[in-house]
mmCIF file of C-alpha atoms in Angstrom:
data_model
loop_
_atom_site.group_PDB
_atom_site.id
_atom_site.type_symbol
_atom_site.label_atom_id
_atom_site.label_comp_id
_atom_site.label_asym_id
_atom_site.label_seq_id
_atom_site.Cartn_x
_atom_site.Cartn_y
_atom_site.Cartn_z
ATOM 1 C CA UNK I 194 -39.969 -89.611 -191.212
ATOM 2 C CA UNK I 195 -40.659 -89.860 -187.465
ATOM 3 C CA UNK I 196 -36.902 -90.193 -186.843
ATOM 4 C CA UNK I 197 -36.215 -87.058 -188.918
ATOM 5 C CA UNK I 198 -38.846 -85.070 -186.984
ATOM 6 C CA UNK I 199 -37.467 -86.286 -183.654
ATOM 7 C CA UNK I 200 -33.912 -85.277 -184.586
ATOM 8 C CA UNK I 201 -35.193 -81.862 -185.759
ATOM 9 C CA UNK I 202 -37.083 -81.266 -182.498
ATOM 10 C CA UNK I 203 -34.096 -82.324 -180.400
ATOM 11 C CA UNK I 204 -31.836 -79.953 -182.327
ATOM 12 C CA UNK I 205 -34.357 -77.140 -181.869
ATOM 13 C CA UNK I 206 -34.421 -77.729 -178.096
ATOM 14 C CA UNK I 207 -30.610 -77.639 -177.888
ATOM 15 C CA UNK I 208 -30.507 -74.356 -179.795
ATOM 16 C CA UNK I 209 -33.233 -72.892 -177.561
ATOM 17 C CA UNK I 210 -31.388 -73.895 -174.401
ATOM 18 C CA UNK I 211 -28.174 -72.398 -175.740
ATOM 19 C CA UNK I 212 -29.982 -69.147 -176.494
ATOM 20 C CA UNK I 213 -31.468 -69.032 -172.973
ATOM 21 C CA UNK I 214 -28.092 -69.726 -171.422
ATOM 22 C CA UNK I 215 -26.569 -66.911 -173.437
ATOM 23 C CA UNK I 216 -29.250 -64.482 -172.251
ATOM 24 C CA UNK I 217 -28.711 -65.488 -168.603
ATOM 25 C CA UNK I 218 -24.982 -64.825 -168.931
ATOM 26 C CA UNK I 219 -25.669 -61.427 -170.406
ATOM 27 C CA UNK I 220 -27.979 -60.586 -167.469
ATOM 28 C CA UNK I 221 -25.603 -61.759 -164.705
ATOM 29 C CA UNK I 222 -24.313 -58.748 -162.755
ATOM 30 C CA UNK I 223 -20.588 -58.020 -162.680
ATOM 31 C CA UNK I 224 -18.761 -59.989 -160.011
ATOM 32 C CA UNK I 225 -18.089 -58.023 -156.812
ATOM 33 C CA UNK I 226 -14.541 -57.294 -155.710
ATOM 34 C CA UNK I 227 -13.492 -59.326 -152.680
ATOM 35 C CA UNK I 228 -12.074 -57.141 -149.896
ATOM 36 C CA UNK I 229 -10.598 -58.632 -146.730
ATOM 37 C CA UNK I 230 -11.072 -56.126 -143.930
ATOM 38 C CA UNK I 231 -9.921 -56.003 -140.316
ATOM 39 C CA UNK I 232 -11.477 -53.756 -137.705
ATOM 40 C CA UNK I 233 -11.311 -53.399 -133.936
ATOM 41 C CA UNK I 234 -13.823 -53.859 -131.184
ATOM 42 C CA UNK I 235 -14.914 -50.572 -129.633
ATOM 43 C CA UNK I 236 -15.178 -47.101 -131.215
ATOM 44 C CA UNK I 237 -12.889 -47.835 -134.164
ATOM 45 C CA UNK I 238 -15.259 -50.545 -135.375
ATOM 46 C CA UNK I 239 -18.600 -48.777 -134.873
ATOM 47 C CA UNK I 240 -18.610 -47.097 -138.282
ATOM 48 C CA UNK I 241 -18.387 -50.528 -139.918
ATOM 49 C CA UNK I 242 -21.546 -51.936 -138.300
ATOM 50 C CA UNK I 243 -24.088 -50.980 -140.986
ATOM 51 C CA UNK I 244 -21.665 -51.943 -143.750
ATOM 52 C CA UNK I 245 -21.330 -55.395 -142.193
ATOM 53 C CA UNK I 246 -25.109 -55.750 -142.121
ATOM 54 C CA UNK I 247 -25.388 -54.672 -145.770
ATOM 55 C CA UNK I 248 -22.656 -57.130 -146.680
ATOM 56 C CA UNK I 249 -24.519 -59.978 -144.989
ATOM 57 C CA UNK I 250 -27.687 -58.917 -146.805
ATOM 58 C CA UNK I 251 -25.860 -59.037 -150.132
ATOM 59 C CA UNK I 252 -26.508 -55.353 -150.889
ATOM 60 C CA UNK I 253 -22.944 -54.043 -150.440
ATOM 61 C CA UNK I 254 -21.017 -52.863 -153.490
ATOM 62 C CA UNK I 255 -18.121 -55.205 -152.733
ATOM 63 C CA UNK I 256 -17.868 -58.636 -151.134
ATOM 64 C CA UNK I 257 -16.363 -58.102 -147.675
ATOM 65 C CA UNK I 258 -14.804 -60.576 -145.303
ATOM 66 C CA UNK I 259 -14.590 -58.689 -142.012
ATOM 67 C CA UNK I 260 -12.396 -59.837 -139.128
ATOM 68 C CA UNK I 261 -13.008 -58.261 -135.726
ATOM 69 C CA UNK I 262 -9.785 -57.900 -133.716
ATOM 70 C CA UNK I 263 -9.331 -57.177 -130.017
ATOM 71 C CA UNK I 264 -5.791 -55.789 -130.200
ATOM 72 C CA UNK I 265 -4.214 -53.354 -132.730
ATOM 73 C CA UNK I 266 -1.181 -55.621 -133.013
ATOM 74 C CA UNK I 267 -3.435 -58.230 -134.644
ATOM 75 C CA UNK I 268 -4.248 -55.702 -137.353
ATOM 76 C CA UNK I 269 -0.593 -54.810 -137.851
ATOM 77 C CA UNK I 270 0.552 -58.419 -138.148
ATOM 78 C CA UNK I 271 -2.353 -59.245 -140.490
ATOM 79 C CA UNK I 272 -1.617 -56.340 -142.840
ATOM 80 C CA UNK I 273 2.112 -57.098 -142.898
ATOM 81 C CA UNK I 274 1.417 -60.794 -143.561
ATOM 82 C CA UNK I 275 -0.989 -59.933 -146.401
ATOM 83 C CA UNK I 276 -4.050 -61.321 -144.598
ATOM 84 C CA UNK I 277 -6.017 -58.058 -144.917
ATOM 85 C CA UNK I 278 -6.465 -55.547 -147.741
ATOM 86 C CA UNK I 279 -8.181 -52.824 -145.700
ATOM 87 C CA UNK I 280 -8.173 -52.114 -141.969
ATOM 88 C CA UNK I 281 -9.655 -49.815 -139.349
ATOM 89 C CA UNK I 282 -6.950 -49.103 -136.782
ATOM 90 C CA UNK I 283 -5.597 -46.501 -134.338
ATOM 91 C CA UNK I 284 -4.103 -43.459 -136.062
ATOM 92 C CA UNK I 285 -0.543 -44.090 -134.918
ATOM 93 C CA UNK I 286 -0.737 -47.689 -136.131
ATOM 94 C CA UNK I 287 -1.330 -46.413 -139.663
ATOM 95 C CA UNK I 288 2.046 -44.689 -139.546
ATOM 96 C CA UNK I 289 3.658 -47.774 -138.018
ATOM 97 C CA UNK I 290 2.228 -49.899 -140.838
ATOM 98 C CA UNK I 291 3.501 -47.475 -143.490
ATOM 99 C CA UNK I 292 7.017 -47.828 -142.132
ATOM 100 C CA UNK I 293 6.784 -51.592 -141.619
ATOM 101 C CA UNK I 294 5.643 -52.172 -145.207
ATOM 102 C CA UNK I 295 8.147 -49.772 -146.789
ATOM 103 C CA UNK I 296 5.394 -47.394 -147.811
ATOM 104 C CA UNK I 297 2.858 -49.961 -149.025
ATOM 105 C CA UNK I 298 0.041 -48.388 -146.969
ATOM 106 C CA UNK I 299 -2.309 -45.496 -147.664
ATOM 107 C CA UNK I 300 -4.686 -43.732 -145.304
ATOM 108 C CA UNK I 301 -8.168 -43.571 -146.811
ATOM 109 C CA UNK I 302 -10.047 -41.703 -144.082
ATOM 110 C CA UNK I 303 -10.147 -40.718 -140.432
ATOM 111 C CA UNK I 304 -13.027 -42.667 -138.901
ATOM 112 C CA UNK I 305 -12.833 -41.868 -135.186
ATOM 113 C CA UNK I 306 -12.121 -38.588 -133.431
ATOM 114 C CA UNK I 307 -11.775 -38.054 -129.667
ATOM 115 C CA UNK I 308 -13.035 -40.842 -127.423
ATOM 116 C CA UNK I 309 -11.198 -39.991 -124.178
ATOM 117 C CA UNK I 310 -12.752 -38.261 -121.170
ATOM 118 C CA UNK I 311 -11.923 -37.345 -117.576
ATOM 119 C CA UNK I 312 -14.425 -38.631 -115.033
ATOM 120 C CA UNK I 313 -14.765 -37.542 -111.425
ATOM 121 C CA UNK I 314 -17.288 -37.095 -108.632
ATOM 122 C CA UNK I 315 -15.980 -33.520 -108.370
ATOM 123 C CA UNK I 316 -16.712 -30.537 -110.597
ATOM 124 C CA UNK I 317 -14.173 -29.233 -113.109
ATOM 125 C CA UNK I 318 -14.921 -25.965 -114.876
ATOM 126 C CA UNK I 319 -11.461 -25.436 -116.363
ATOM 127 C CA UNK I 320 -8.484 -27.703 -117.025
ATOM 128 C CA UNK I 321 -6.309 -25.439 -114.866
ATOM 129 C CA UNK I 322 -8.225 -26.729 -111.842
ATOM 130 C CA UNK I 323 -6.395 -30.050 -112.190
ATOM 131 C CA UNK I 324 -3.376 -28.497 -110.458
ATOM 132 C CA UNK I 325 -2.610 -30.491 -107.313
ATOM 133 C CA UNK I 326 -4.917 -33.339 -108.360
ATOM 134 C CA UNK I 327 -4.296 -36.991 -109.200
ATOM 135 C CA UNK I 328 -5.314 -38.605 -112.497
ATOM 136 C CA UNK I 329 -5.564 -42.379 -112.798
ATOM 137 C CA UNK I 330 -5.208 -43.717 -116.342
ATOM 138 C CA UNK I 331 -4.186 -46.680 -118.441
ATOM 139 C CA UNK I 332 -2.280 -46.535 -121.714
ATOM 140 C CA UNK I 333 1.201 -45.687 -120.471
ATOM 141 C CA UNK I 334 3.615 -45.684 -123.388
ATOM 142 C CA UNK I 335 0.718 -45.220 -125.808
ATOM 143 C CA UNK I 336 -1.641 -42.547 -127.151
ATOM 144 C CA UNK I 337 -3.502 -41.857 -123.851
ATOM 145 C CA UNK I 338 -0.236 -40.972 -122.084
ATOM 146 C CA UNK I 339 1.089 -38.892 -124.965
ATOM 147 C CA UNK I 340 -2.117 -36.906 -125.405
ATOM 148 C CA UNK I 341 -2.477 -36.311 -121.664
ATOM 149 C CA UNK I 342 1.143 -35.159 -121.347
ATOM 150 C CA UNK I 343 0.670 -32.834 -124.323
ATOM 151 C CA UNK I 344 -2.389 -31.238 -122.721
ATOM 152 C CA UNK I 345 -0.706 -30.895 -119.342
ATOM 153 C CA UNK I 346 2.309 -29.245 -120.963
ATOM 154 C CA UNK I 347 0.190 -26.865 -123.071
ATOM 155 C CA UNK I 348 -1.712 -25.792 -119.964
ATOM 156 C CA UNK I 349 1.307 -25.386 -117.686
ATOM 157 C CA UNK I 350 0.419 -28.404 -115.562
ATOM 158 C CA UNK I 351 3.305 -30.780 -116.255
ATOM 159 C CA UNK I 352 4.722 -30.667 -112.717
ATOM 160 C CA UNK I 353 1.431 -29.881 -111.006
ATOM 161 C CA UNK I 354 -0.571 -33.061 -111.669
ATOM 162 C CA UNK I 355 0.173 -36.575 -110.421
ATOM 163 C CA UNK I 356 -0.596 -39.308 -112.958
ATOM 164 C CA UNK I 357 -0.870 -42.926 -111.834
ATOM 165 C CA UNK I 358 -1.000 -45.608 -114.508
ATOM 166 C CA UNK I 359 -2.825 -48.921 -114.383
ATOM 167 C CA UNK I 360 -2.337 -51.781 -116.808
ATOM 168 C CA UNK I 361 -5.864 -51.861 -118.288
ATOM 169 C CA UNK I 362 -8.688 -49.405 -118.975
ATOM 170 C CA UNK I 363 -11.063 -51.883 -117.326
ATOM 171 C CA UNK I 364 -9.138 -51.543 -114.060
ATOM 172 C CA UNK I 365 -9.461 -47.745 -114.184
ATOM 173 C CA UNK I 366 -13.171 -48.077 -114.961
ATOM 174 C CA UNK I 367 -13.633 -50.296 -111.906
ATOM 175 C CA UNK I 368 -11.929 -47.720 -109.686
ATOM 176 C CA UNK I 369 -14.031 -44.911 -111.179
ATOM 177 C CA UNK I 370 -17.225 -46.897 -110.660
ATOM 178 C CA UNK I 371 -16.343 -47.211 -106.955
ATOM 179 C CA UNK I 372 -15.446 -43.524 -106.430
ATOM 180 C CA UNK I 373 -17.236 -41.881 -103.539
ATOM 181 C CA UNK I 374 -18.720 -38.384 -103.447
ATOM 182 C CA UNK I 375 -15.712 -37.002 -101.526
ATOM 183 C CA UNK I 376 -13.113 -38.637 -103.819
ATOM 184 C CA UNK I 377 -11.116 -35.877 -105.548
ATOM 185 C CA UNK I 378 -9.321 -38.250 -107.962
ATOM 186 C CA UNK I 379 -9.866 -37.962 -111.717
ATOM 187 C CA UNK I 380 -10.107 -40.977 -114.020
ATOM 188 C CA UNK I 381 -9.021 -40.899 -117.670
ATOM 189 C CA UNK I 382 -11.006 -43.364 -119.779
ATOM 190 C CA UNK I 383 -11.980 -44.020 -123.401
ATOM 191 C CA UNK I 384 -15.383 -45.164 -124.573
ATOM 192 C CA UNK I 385 -17.063 -47.593 -123.993
ATOM 193 C CA UNK I 386 -15.347 -47.768 -120.562
ATOM 194 C CA UNK I 387 -16.690 -44.266 -119.847
ATOM 195 C CA UNK I 388 -20.284 -45.425 -120.231
ATOM 196 C CA UNK I 389 -19.643 -48.566 -118.217
ATOM 197 C CA UNK I 390 -18.342 -46.515 -115.264
ATOM 198 C CA UNK I 391 -21.087 -43.875 -115.481
ATOM 199 C CA UNK I 392 -23.821 -46.512 -115.503
ATOM 200 C CA UNK I 393 -22.417 -48.040 -112.318
ATOM 201 C CA UNK I 394 -21.886 -44.840 -110.325
ATOM 202 C CA UNK I 395 -24.506 -42.098 -110.249
ATOM 203 C CA UNK I 396 -22.115 -39.745 -108.408
ATOM 204 C CA UNK I 397 -19.629 -39.907 -111.284
ATOM 205 C CA UNK I 398 -19.581 -37.150 -113.898
ATOM 206 C CA UNK I 399 -17.974 -36.588 -117.269
ATOM 207 C CA UNK I 400 -15.971 -33.429 -116.467
ATOM 208 C CA UNK I 401 -13.578 -32.995 -119.409
ATOM 209 C CA UNK I 402 -13.669 -33.955 -123.090
ATOM 210 C CA UNK I 403 -10.006 -34.382 -124.050
ATOM 211 C CA UNK I 404 -10.880 -33.868 -127.710
ATOM 212 C CA UNK I 405 -12.105 -30.316 -127.027
ATOM 213 C CA UNK I 406 -9.039 -29.602 -124.882
ATOM 214 C CA UNK I 407 -6.792 -30.947 -127.641
ATOM 215 C CA UNK I 408 -8.494 -28.815 -130.286
ATOM 216 C CA UNK I 409 -8.033 -25.721 -128.116
ATOM 217 C CA UNK I 410 -4.341 -26.510 -127.702
ATOM 218 C CA UNK I 411 -3.511 -27.650 -131.253
ATOM 219 C CA UNK I 412 -6.135 -26.115 -133.524
ATOM 220 C CA UNK I 413 -7.274 -29.486 -134.912
ATOM 221 C CA UNK I 414 -9.486 -32.330 -133.730
ATOM 222 C CA UNK I 415 -8.072 -35.187 -131.719
ATOM 223 C CA UNK I 416 -7.985 -38.132 -134.150
ATOM 224 C CA UNK I 417 -7.994 -41.634 -132.697
ATOM 225 C CA UNK I 418 -8.797 -44.027 -135.539
ATOM 226 C CA UNK I 419 -8.563 -44.309 -139.303
ATOM 227 C CA UNK I 420 -9.058 -46.540 -142.337
ATOM 228 C CA UNK I 421 -5.993 -47.757 -144.224
ATOM 229 C CA UNK I 422 -5.420 -50.022 -147.220
ATOM 230 C CA UNK I 423 -2.530 -51.770 -148.901
ATOM 231 C CA UNK I 424 -1.268 -49.387 -151.591
ATOM 232 C CA UNK I 425 -0.835 -52.087 -154.225
ATOM 233 C CA UNK I 426 -4.407 -53.271 -153.582
ATOM 234 C CA UNK I 427 -5.685 -49.700 -153.986
ATOM 235 C CA UNK I 428 -3.839 -49.275 -157.263
ATOM 236 C CA UNK I 429 -5.253 -52.517 -158.647
ATOM 237 C CA UNK I 430 -8.806 -51.945 -157.359
ATOM 238 C CA UNK I 431 -9.388 -48.189 -157.351
ATOM 239 C CA UNK I 432 -13.058 -48.413 -158.379
ATOM 240 C CA UNK I 433 -13.740 -50.927 -155.605
ATOM 241 C CA UNK I 434 -11.929 -48.745 -153.042
ATOM 242 C CA UNK I 435 -13.934 -45.687 -154.076
ATOM 243 C CA UNK I 436 -17.132 -47.748 -153.793
ATOM 244 C CA UNK I 437 -16.022 -48.918 -150.348
ATOM 245 C CA UNK I 438 -15.413 -45.339 -149.197
ATOM 246 C CA UNK I 439 -18.822 -44.243 -150.473
ATOM 247 C CA UNK I 440 -20.681 -46.974 -148.608
ATOM 248 C CA UNK I 441 -18.461 -46.672 -145.536
ATOM 249 C CA UNK I 442 -19.439 -42.988 -145.379
ATOM 250 C CA UNK I 443 -23.104 -43.998 -145.533
ATOM 251 C CA UNK I 444 -22.458 -46.525 -142.762
ATOM 252 C CA UNK I 445 -20.930 -43.785 -140.593
ATOM 253 C CA UNK I 446 -23.845 -41.441 -141.298
ATOM 254 C CA UNK I 447 -26.241 -44.227 -140.317
ATOM 255 C CA UNK I 448 -24.783 -44.270 -136.794
ATOM 256 C CA UNK I 449 -25.890 -40.676 -136.148
ATOM 257 C CA UNK I 450 -29.427 -41.073 -137.510
ATOM 258 C CA UNK I 451 -30.219 -44.618 -136.386
ATOM 259 C CA UNK I 452 -28.792 -44.924 -132.883
ATOM 260 C CA UNK I 453 -30.978 -47.822 -131.702
ATOM 261 C CA UNK I 454 -30.331 -49.922 -134.798
ATOM 262 C CA UNK I 455 -26.599 -49.191 -134.710
ATOM 263 C CA UNK I 456 -26.414 -50.168 -131.038
ATOM 264 C CA UNK I 457 -28.143 -53.458 -131.850
ATOM 265 C CA UNK I 458 -25.741 -54.100 -134.727
ATOM 266 C CA UNK I 459 -22.778 -53.395 -132.435
ATOM 267 C CA UNK I 460 -23.986 -56.142 -130.106
ATOM 268 C CA UNK I 461 -24.815 -58.484 -133.005
ATOM 269 C CA UNK I 462 -21.319 -58.234 -134.464
ATOM 270 C CA UNK I 463 -19.457 -58.076 -131.143
ATOM 271 C CA UNK I 464 -18.171 -54.519 -131.635
ATOM 272 C CA UNK I 465 -19.572 -53.540 -128.217
ATOM 273 C CA UNK I 466 -20.874 -56.417 -126.055
ATOM 274 C CA UNK I 467 -24.219 -54.897 -125.032
ATOM 275 C CA UNK I 468 -26.611 -52.775 -127.107
ATOM 276 C CA UNK I 469 -27.624 -50.793 -124.020
ATOM 277 C CA UNK I 470 -24.007 -49.767 -123.399
ATOM 278 C CA UNK I 471 -23.464 -49.072 -127.103
ATOM 279 C CA UNK I 472 -26.490 -46.772 -127.217
ATOM 280 C CA UNK I 473 -25.063 -44.651 -124.399
ATOM 281 C CA UNK I 474 -21.482 -44.760 -125.701
ATOM 282 C CA UNK I 475 -21.909 -44.048 -129.421
ATOM 283 C CA UNK I 476 -22.686 -40.307 -129.099
ATOM 284 C CA UNK I 477 -19.368 -39.888 -127.214
ATOM 285 C CA UNK I 478 -17.351 -42.013 -129.648
ATOM 286 C CA UNK I 479 -17.015 -39.227 -132.261
ATOM 287 C CA UNK I 480 -17.545 -41.536 -135.251
ATOM 288 C CA UNK I 481 -16.388 -39.574 -138.285
ATOM 289 C CA UNK I 482 -15.567 -39.672 -141.961
ATOM 290 C CA UNK I 483 -12.780 -37.243 -142.868
ATOM 291 C CA UNK I 484 -10.941 -37.578 -146.185
ATOM 292 C CA UNK I 485 -8.679 -35.656 -148.556
ATOM 293 C CA UNK I 486 -6.757 -32.542 -147.503
ATOM 294 C CA UNK I 487 -8.670 -32.184 -144.218
ATOM 295 C CA UNK I 488 -7.703 -35.760 -143.297
ATOM 296 C CA UNK I 489 -4.053 -34.956 -144.018
ATOM 297 C CA UNK I 490 -4.098 -31.738 -141.964
ATOM 298 C CA UNK I 491 -5.760 -33.289 -138.920
ATOM 299 C CA UNK I 492 -3.790 -36.532 -138.988
ATOM 300 C CA UNK I 493 -0.430 -34.827 -139.541
ATOM 301 C CA UNK I 494 -0.852 -32.562 -136.496
ATOM 302 C CA UNK I 495 -1.858 -35.545 -134.359
ATOM 303 C CA UNK I 496 1.052 -37.634 -135.596
ATOM 304 C CA UNK I 497 3.466 -34.774 -134.898
ATOM 305 C CA UNK I 498 2.316 -34.743 -131.268
ATOM 306 C CA UNK I 499 2.927 -38.488 -131.016
ATOM 307 C CA UNK I 500 6.280 -38.239 -132.801
ATOM 308 C CA UNK I 501 7.469 -35.592 -130.326
ATOM 309 C CA UNK I 502 6.437 -37.840 -127.438
ATOM 310 C CA UNK I 503 7.855 -41.077 -128.848
ATOM 311 C CA UNK I 504 9.187 -41.712 -132.352
ATOM 312 C CA UNK I 505 8.520 -45.417 -131.826
ATOM 313 C CA UNK I 506 4.782 -44.734 -131.451
ATOM 314 C CA UNK I 507 4.597 -43.780 -135.158
ATOM 315 C CA UNK I 508 7.110 -46.337 -136.437
ATOM 316 C CA UNK I 509 10.196 -44.135 -136.223
ATOM 317 C CA UNK I 510 9.190 -41.399 -138.646
ATOM 318 C CA UNK I 511 6.172 -39.811 -140.275
ATOM 319 C CA UNK I 512 4.826 -41.201 -143.573
ATOM 320 C CA UNK I 513 5.648 -39.602 -146.931
ATOM 321 C CA UNK I 514 3.243 -37.730 -149.195
ATOM 322 C CA UNK I 515 2.240 -40.982 -150.903
ATOM 323 C CA UNK I 516 0.576 -42.018 -147.641
ATOM 324 C CA UNK I 517 -2.506 -39.845 -148.215
ATOM 325 C CA UNK I 518 -5.201 -41.219 -150.522
ATOM 326 C CA UNK I 519 -7.026 -38.656 -152.641
ATOM 327 C CA UNK I 520 -4.727 -35.750 -151.755
#
């Protein structure tokens, strides 16, 4: 009789454990979609900072593996090789990727608008006053040169301004930081190099926002960075991509309402080396979230400017209509 009771109790325990296990399985949340993302140091990566923190805290909608790159070519090679599903990259690189992957890329959003400024110890009330002046810049054969040339042409200054190119933005920033009060040279720099130079030289001033000059000349904002994704990944994971866009938008909005925290996160994740520099730079980095038809309008005008300057800068030709997500 004792053996029968023991067997009965053992069987009851097994059934109870099975029932508990079944309930636990029913209560387990749906598995998150894994998304491998690449982003860049500097302005292009700032909008990702809060999302990275949420991901580390386990509160993000998807499971992200974020790789921080120092050079856009790392993003291009990683997307082409299939290392990344989503990437934050310069606008022209999105077009290059579309052509390199035979159309297997879609633009999800513009995430960075104008980040380029002219610095000088002299005053500048109108762009026409650059006639007879010298501008020192980096980025020859890339977006800084093409945008500057476009603005000079639109303002009748093509043959009236001398432009000297250096190999690195850091070199230009060093020269700007050493400019004296009687130096009439102008220095073209992106953020965070702008902040770095301004912090080192109290005589230096931010005299021209190239984004505003570009908008006056073209009718649209100057777009510098965007978010792209592999088209086949988007098609297979549309709900996850939409969730990503929703929380990326919240991450971007966080930068404008929580400057101190965002600056700290930028230092924590290596997006900008120092929080103090990030805090000064972020307001001039034009972090944005532009999607749909507005994204297409703004990006197309910008890409047309780059195409006219150098077809190679956009991968030989502009993307097709399938390039635009949500349009």
